[in-house]
Amino acid sequence: MNRIHLSGLRAVESVARLGSIKAAAEELGVTVGAVSQQVQKTEAQLGVQLFERRNRMLLPTAHVLAMQPHLTSAMSSLSTAIATTQRGREDSLTISVAPVFAGKWLVWHLKHFNKAHPGIRVRVEATVELVDPDTSDVDLCIRVGRGPYPGVNAEMLLRQRVFPVCSPALAGQIIKPEDIGKLPIIRDPGQMFSWKTWLDLFGLDETILQDGPTFSDGSLCLDAAIAGQGVFLAWETLAVYAVNSGQVVAPFPQRPATGMAYWLIGGRNAPRTRAKQAFSDWLKQELPESIGRPKGADAVSA
């Protein structure tokens, strides 16, 4: 190990796992040339060829195929070891949130937390991947789901509610709930709820809905509604800023619950730091207030 550089092994592991130098460079935050150089140095240090170079592609040899599982496990162990030095700090916090929630709600409100707690540094990881806050460097996760979540500390923050939104120009065409069936419907195929949630309130069904543009991201669906491309069934934390700023209109006041909720999730064995408590207290107040609901109306623990 004294003659093999850790940075080189890290590059080899990333290339072998991801399948390309470009993907490894993006993951490691370095240039393609830097990764290629590290791989070549490691091959020279080991005295074996790890990748075959064919038409600008790197094909793993038997040597790297045998090494990769062990390298991946080792890198994971190192990451966990480093994470333990950050866990329990009182002046820093790492939050894992879904990209849509991060972009449409958290970035607009985090300044309020920073102002109230200037001594706490917050790092946001925008991802939908499952995270174990007991073993990673993530302190708290904000997720949407039905719960409960075994093996972690989970506190329900807010029940998710939905309602149709559209541009002000299209809103003039909507007088009655069934008028929504006259306009294009913007859809997100990955949504965890359907129009039935809202239509059931009025004895309507999804057969009245027209076709419309489809986007694989809630933020893009909302942008399409702002652009006047149709009607979108949005949820409160996604659309609150657009509604309040007049970018979209909510033609009807009814906002039924989807059966899902926002949850604040922490490790069961992780220490409860001042930073965690401050963020939890702030979130439980800021989240409902931002959409006009009383604080603590939905909160339960699990």
CSV table of C-alpha atoms in Angstrom, one decimal:
chain,number,residue,atom,x,y,z
A,1,MET,CA,0.0,0.0,0.0
A,2,ASN,CA,2.9,2.4,0.5
A,3,ARG,CA,3.6,2.4,-3.2
A,4,ILE,CA,0.0,2.6,-4.4
A,5,HIS,CA,-1.7,6.0,-4.2
A,6,LEU,CA,-5.2,6.1,-2.7
A,7,SER,CA,-6.3,8.8,-5.3
A,8,GLY,CA,-5.4,6.4,-8.1
A,9,LEU,CA,-7.3,3.5,-6.5
A,10,ARG,CA,-10.3,5.8,-6.1
A,11,ALA,CA,-10.1,6.7,-9.8
A,12,VAL,CA,-9.9,3.1,-10.8
A,13,GLU,CA,-12.8,2.1,-8.7
A,14,SER,CA,-15.0,4.9,-10.0
A,15,VAL,CA,-14.2,4.1,-13.7
A,16,ALA,CA,-14.8,0.4,-13.2
A,17,ARG,CA,-18.1,1.0,-11.4
A,18,LEU,CA,-19.5,3.7,-13.6
A,19,GLY,CA,-18.1,2.3,-16.9
A,20,SER,CA,-16.5,5.5,-18.3
A,21,ILE,CA,-13.8,8.0,-17.5
A,22,LYS,CA,-16.2,10.9,-18.1
A,23,ALA,CA,-18.7,9.6,-15.6
A,24,ALA,CA,-15.9,9.0,-13.1
A,25,ALA,CA,-14.6,12.6,-13.6
A,26,GLU,CA,-18.0,14.0,-12.9
A,27,GLU,CA,-18.4,11.9,-9.7
A,28,LEU,CA,-14.9,12.8,-8.5
A,29,GLY,CA,-15.1,16.5,-9.5
A,30,VAL,CA,-12.0,16.5,-11.6
A,31,THR,CA,-11.1,16.6,-15.3
A,32,VAL,CA,-11.2,13.6,-17.6
A,33,GLY,CA,-7.5,14.0,-18.1
A,34,ALA,CA,-6.9,13.8,-14.4
A,35,VAL,CA,-8.8,10.6,-14.1
A,36,SER,CA,-7.0,9.0,-17.1
A,37,GLN,CA,-3.6,10.0,-15.6
A,38,GLN,CA,-4.5,8.5,-12.2
A,39,VAL,CA,-5.6,5.2,-13.9
A,40,GLN,CA,-2.3,5.0,-15.9
A,41,LYS,CA,-0.2,5.7,-12.8
A,42,THR,CA,-2.0,3.0,-10.8
A,43,GLU,CA,-1.5,0.5,-13.6
A,44,ALA,CA,2.2,1.4,-13.6
A,45,GLN,CA,2.4,1.0,-9.8
A,46,LEU,CA,0.6,-2.3,-9.9
A,47,GLY,CA,2.5,-3.6,-12.9
A,48,VAL,CA,-0.7,-4.9,-14.6
A,49,GLN,CA,-3.1,-3.6,-17.2
A,50,LEU,CA,-6.5,-2.7,-15.7
A,51,PHE,CA,-8.3,-1.5,-18.8
A,52,GLU,CA,-8.0,-2.2,-22.5
A,53,ARG,CA,-8.1,0.9,-24.6
A,54,ARG,CA,-10.3,0.4,-27.8
A,55,ASN,CA,-11.6,3.3,-29.9
A,56,ARG,CA,-11.5,5.8,-27.0
A,57,MET,CA,-13.2,3.3,-24.7
A,58,LEU,CA,-11.8,1.6,-21.6
A,59,LEU,CA,-12.7,-2.0,-21.2
A,60,PRO,CA,-12.0,-3.6,-17.8
A,61,THR,CA,-9.6,-6.5,-17.7
A,62,ALA,CA,-9.9,-9.5,-15.4
A,63,HIS,CA,-7.6,-7.8,-12.9
A,64,VAL,CA,-10.0,-4.8,-12.4
A,65,LEU,CA,-13.1,-7.0,-12.4
A,66,ALA,CA,-11.6,-8.9,-9.5
A,67,MET,CA,-10.5,-5.7,-7.7
A,68,GLN,CA,-13.6,-3.6,-8.1
A,69,PRO,CA,-16.0,-5.1,-5.5
A,70,HIS,CA,-13.2,-4.9,-2.9
A,71,LEU,CA,-12.3,-1.3,-3.9
A,72,THR,CA,-16.0,-0.2,-3.7
A,73,SER,CA,-16.4,-1.8,-0.3
A,74,ALA,CA,-13.2,-0.1,0.9
A,75,MET,CA,-14.2,3.3,-0.4
A,76,SER,CA,-17.6,3.0,1.3
A,77,SER,CA,-15.9,2.1,4.6
A,78,LEU,CA,-13.6,5.1,4.3
A,79,SER,CA,-16.6,7.4,3.6
A,80,THR,CA,-18.3,6.0,6.7
A,81,ALA,CA,-15.2,6.6,8.8
A,82,ILE,CA,-14.9,10.2,7.6
A,83,ALA,CA,-18.6,10.7,8.3
A,84,THR,CA,-18.2,9.7,11.9
A,85,THR,CA,-16.0,12.8,12.4
A,86,GLN,CA,-18.7,15.1,11.3
A,87,ARG,CA,-21.6,13.4,13.1
A,88,GLY,CA,-22.6,15.2,16.3
A,89,ARG,CA,-21.1,18.6,15.4
A,90,GLU,CA,-23.0,21.5,16.8
A,91,ASP,CA,-22.2,24.0,14.0
A,92,SER,CA,-22.9,22.1,10.8
A,93,LEU,CA,-25.8,20.1,9.3
A,94,THR,CA,-26.2,18.0,6.2
A,95,ILE,CA,-29.8,17.7,4.9
A,96,SER,CA,-30.9,15.2,2.3
A,97,VAL,CA,-34.0,16.3,0.3
A,98,ALA,CA,-35.7,15.5,-3.0
A,99,PRO,CA,-34.6,17.9,-5.8
A,100,VAL,CA,-38.1,19.2,-6.4
A,101,PHE,CA,-38.6,20.1,-2.7
A,102,ALA,CA,-35.1,21.6,-2.6
A,103,GLY,CA,-35.6,23.8,-5.7
A,104,LYS,CA,-39.2,24.9,-5.2
A,105,TRP,CA,-39.4,25.3,-1.4
A,106,LEU,CA,-36.2,24.9,0.6
A,107,VAL,CA,-34.0,27.4,-1.4
A,108,TRP,CA,-36.6,30.1,-0.9
A,109,HIS,CA,-36.9,29.6,2.8
A,110,LEU,CA,-33.5,28.5,4.0
A,111,LYS,CA,-32.4,32.1,4.3
A,112,HIS,CA,-34.8,32.4,7.2
A,113,PHE,CA,-33.1,29.6,9.1
A,114,ASN,CA,-29.7,31.1,8.3
A,115,LYS,CA,-30.8,34.4,9.7
A,116,ALA,CA,-32.1,32.9,12.9
A,117,HIS,CA,-29.1,30.6,13.3
A,118,PRO,CA,-26.0,32.2,11.7
A,119,GLY,CA,-23.6,29.9,13.5
A,120,ILE,CA,-25.0,26.8,11.9
A,121,ARG,CA,-23.7,25.8,8.4
A,122,VAL,CA,-26.2,23.9,6.3
A,123,ARG,CA,-25.2,21.6,3.4
A,124,VAL,CA,-28.1,20.4,1.2
A,125,GLU,CA,-27.9,17.2,-0.8
A,126,ALA,CA,-30.6,17.1,-3.4
A,127,THR,CA,-31.3,13.4,-4.1
A,128,VAL,CA,-34.2,10.9,-4.2
A,129,GLU,CA,-31.9,8.1,-3.2
A,130,LEU,CA,-32.5,6.4,0.2
A,131,VAL,CA,-30.0,7.5,2.8
A,132,ASP,CA,-29.2,5.9,6.2
A,133,PRO,CA,-28.7,8.8,8.6
A,134,ASP,CA,-27.1,6.4,11.1
A,135,THR,CA,-24.2,5.4,8.9
A,136,SER,CA,-23.8,8.3,6.4
A,137,ASP,CA,-22.8,11.9,6.8
A,138,VAL,CA,-26.4,13.0,6.4
A,139,ASP,CA,-27.9,14.3,9.6
A,140,LEU,CA,-31.6,14.7,8.6
A,141,CYS,CA,-33.7,13.7,5.6
A,142,ILE,CA,-36.9,15.3,4.3
A,143,ARG,CA,-39.0,12.8,2.4
A,144,VAL,CA,-42.6,12.4,1.1
A,145,GLY,CA,-44.3,9.1,1.6
A,146,ARG,CA,-47.0,7.2,3.5
A,147,GLY,CA,-44.8,6.1,6.4
A,148,PRO,CA,-44.2,4.9,9.0
A,149,TYR,CA,-40.5,4.2,8.6
A,150,PRO,CA,-39.0,1.5,10.8
A,151,GLY,CA,-35.5,1.7,12.1
A,152,VAL,CA,-35.2,5.5,12.1
A,153,ASN,CA,-36.6,8.4,14.0
A,154,ALA,CA,-39.5,9.7,11.8
A,155,GLU,CA,-41.6,12.8,12.5
A,156,MET,CA,-44.5,13.7,10.2
A,157,LEU,CA,-44.3,17.4,9.4
A,158,LEU,CA,-47.2,18.0,7.0
A,159,ARG,CA,-49.9,16.1,5.1
A,160,GLN,CA,-49.6,16.5,1.4
A,161,ARG,CA,-52.5,18.2,-0.3
A,162,VAL,CA,-53.1,18.8,-4.0
A,163,PHE,CA,-55.1,21.2,-6.2
A,164,PRO,CA,-55.2,22.2,-9.9
A,165,VAL,CA,-53.2,25.2,-11.1
A,166,CYS,CA,-52.9,27.0,-14.4
A,167,SER,CA,-51.8,30.3,-15.9
A,168,PRO,CA,-54.0,33.4,-15.3
A,169,ALA,CA,-55.0,33.4,-19.0
A,170,LEU,CA,-56.4,29.8,-18.8
A,171,ALA,CA,-58.0,30.4,-15.5
A,172,GLY,CA,-60.6,32.6,-17.2
A,173,GLN,CA,-61.9,29.5,-19.0
A,174,ILE,CA,-62.6,27.6,-15.8
A,175,ILE,CA,-65.8,28.3,-14.0
A,176,LYS,CA,-67.0,24.9,-12.8
A,177,PRO,CA,-64.8,21.9,-11.9
A,178,GLU,CA,-65.8,20.0,-15.0
A,179,ASP,CA,-64.4,22.9,-17.1
A,180,ILE,CA,-61.0,21.5,-16.4
A,181,GLY,CA,-61.9,18.8,-18.9
A,182,LYS,CA,-61.9,21.4,-21.7
A,183,LEU,CA,-58.2,22.2,-21.3
A,184,PRO,CA,-54.9,20.2,-21.8
A,185,ILE,CA,-53.7,18.3,-18.8
A,186,ILE,CA,-50.0,18.5,-17.8
A,187,ARG,CA,-48.9,15.1,-16.5
A,188,ASP,CA,-45.9,13.7,-14.5
A,189,PRO,CA,-46.0,9.9,-14.9
A,190,GLY,CA,-43.9,9.6,-11.8
A,191,GLN,CA,-46.4,11.3,-9.5
A,192,MET,CA,-47.4,9.2,-6.5
A,193,PHE,CA,-51.1,10.3,-6.7
A,194,SER,CA,-53.6,10.8,-9.5
A,195,TRP,CA,-56.3,13.3,-10.5
A,196,LYS,CA,-58.8,11.0,-8.9
A,197,THR,CA,-57.8,12.4,-5.5
A,198,TRP,CA,-59.2,15.8,-6.5
A,199,LEU,CA,-62.0,14.8,-9.0
A,200,ASP,CA,-63.7,12.6,-6.4
A,201,LEU,CA,-64.7,15.7,-4.5
A,202,PHE,CA,-67.0,16.7,-7.3
A,203,GLY,CA,-68.2,13.3,-8.4
A,204,LEU,CA,-66.1,13.4,-11.6
A,205,ASP,CA,-63.7,10.9,-13.0
A,206,GLU,CA,-60.5,10.9,-15.1
A,207,THR,CA,-62.3,10.2,-18.3
A,208,ILE,CA,-63.1,13.9,-18.7
A,209,LEU,CA,-59.4,14.8,-18.8
A,210,GLN,CA,-57.8,15.7,-22.1
A,211,ASP,CA,-54.3,14.8,-23.3
A,212,GLY,CA,-51.5,17.3,-22.7
A,213,PRO,CA,-47.7,17.6,-22.4
A,214,THR,CA,-45.9,15.1,-20.2
A,215,PHE,CA,-42.8,15.9,-18.1
A,216,SER,CA,-40.8,13.5,-15.9
A,217,ASP,CA,-40.3,16.2,-13.2
A,218,GLY,CA,-42.8,18.1,-11.1
A,219,SER,CA,-40.8,21.4,-11.4
A,220,LEU,CA,-41.1,21.1,-15.2
A,221,CYS,CA,-44.8,20.5,-15.0
A,222,LEU,CA,-45.2,23.6,-12.9
A,223,ASP,CA,-43.1,25.6,-15.4
A,224,ALA,CA,-45.4,24.3,-18.2
A,225,ALA,CA,-48.4,25.5,-16.3
A,226,ILE,CA,-46.8,28.9,-15.8
A,227,ALA,CA,-46.2,29.0,-19.6
A,228,GLY,CA,-49.9,28.4,-20.3
A,229,GLN,CA,-49.5,24.8,-21.6
A,230,GLY,CA,-52.4,23.4,-19.6
A,231,VAL,CA,-53.6,22.5,-16.1
A,232,PHE,CA,-51.4,20.7,-13.6
A,233,LEU,CA,-52.4,19.0,-10.4
A,234,ALA,CA,-49.8,20.4,-8.0
A,235,TRP,CA,-49.0,20.0,-4.4
A,236,GLU,CA,-48.7,22.9,-1.9
A,237,THR,CA,-44.9,23.1,-1.3
A,238,LEU,CA,-44.3,22.9,-5.0
A,239,ALA,CA,-46.7,25.6,-6.1
A,240,VAL,CA,-46.9,28.0,-3.1
A,241,TYR,CA,-44.4,30.5,-4.5
A,242,ALA,CA,-46.0,30.5,-8.0
A,243,VAL,CA,-49.5,31.0,-6.6
A,244,ASN,CA,-48.4,33.7,-4.2
A,245,SER,CA,-46.5,35.6,-6.9
A,246,GLY,CA,-49.4,35.3,-9.4
A,247,GLN,CA,-47.5,33.1,-11.9
A,248,VAL,CA,-50.3,30.5,-11.6
A,249,VAL,CA,-53.9,30.6,-10.4
A,250,ALA,CA,-55.6,28.0,-8.3
A,251,PRO,CA,-59.2,28.2,-9.6
A,252,PHE,CA,-60.8,26.2,-6.7
A,253,PRO,CA,-60.1,26.3,-3.0
A,254,GLN,CA,-60.5,22.6,-2.4
A,255,ARG,CA,-57.2,20.8,-1.5
A,256,PRO,CA,-57.7,17.2,-0.7
A,257,ALA,CA,-55.0,15.1,1.1
A,258,THR,CA,-53.2,12.4,-1.0
A,259,GLY,CA,-52.6,10.1,1.9
A,260,MET,CA,-48.9,10.9,1.9
A,261,ALA,CA,-47.0,13.4,4.0
A,262,TYR,CA,-43.7,15.2,4.5
A,263,TRP,CA,-41.5,13.4,7.1
A,264,LEU,CA,-38.3,14.5,8.9
A,265,ILE,CA,-36.1,11.5,9.3
A,266,GLY,CA,-33.1,11.1,11.5
A,267,GLY,CA,-30.9,8.3,12.7
A,268,ARG,CA,-32.1,6.3,15.6
A,269,ASN,CA,-28.6,6.0,17.0
A,270,ALA,CA,-27.2,9.4,16.0
A,271,PRO,CA,-26.8,12.1,18.6
A,272,ARG,CA,-29.4,14.8,18.9
A,273,THR,CA,-27.3,17.9,18.3
A,274,ARG,CA,-28.2,21.6,18.8
A,275,ALA,CA,-28.1,22.0,15.0
A,276,LYS,CA,-30.5,19.2,14.4
A,277,GLN,CA,-32.9,20.5,17.1
A,278,ALA,CA,-32.8,24.0,15.7
A,279,PHE,CA,-33.5,22.9,12.1
A,280,SER,CA,-36.3,20.6,13.3
A,281,ASP,CA,-38.0,23.4,15.3
A,282,TRP,CA,-37.6,25.8,12.4
A,283,LEU,CA,-38.9,23.4,9.8
A,284,LYS,CA,-42.0,22.5,11.9
A,285,GLN,CA,-42.9,26.2,12.0
A,286,GLU,CA,-41.8,27.4,8.6
A,287,LEU,CA,-43.3,24.6,6.5
A,288,PRO,CA,-47.0,24.9,7.6
A,289,GLU,CA,-46.8,28.7,7.8
A,290,SER,CA,-45.5,29.0,4.2
A,291,ILE,CA,-48.7,27.4,2.9
A,292,GLY,CA,-51.1,29.0,5.4
A,293,ARG,CA,-51.7,26.0,7.8
A,294,PRO,CA,-51.5,26.2,11.6
A,295,LYS,CA,-48.3,25.0,13.1
A,296,GLY,CA,-48.4,21.4,14.4
A,297,ALA,CA,-51.8,20.6,12.8
A,298,ASP,CA,-50.5,17.4,11.2
A,299,ALA,CA,-47.5,16.5,13.3
A,300,VAL,CA,-47.2,13.1,14.8
A,301,SER,CA,-44.2,10.9,15.6
A,302,ALA,CA,-43.4,7.4,14.4
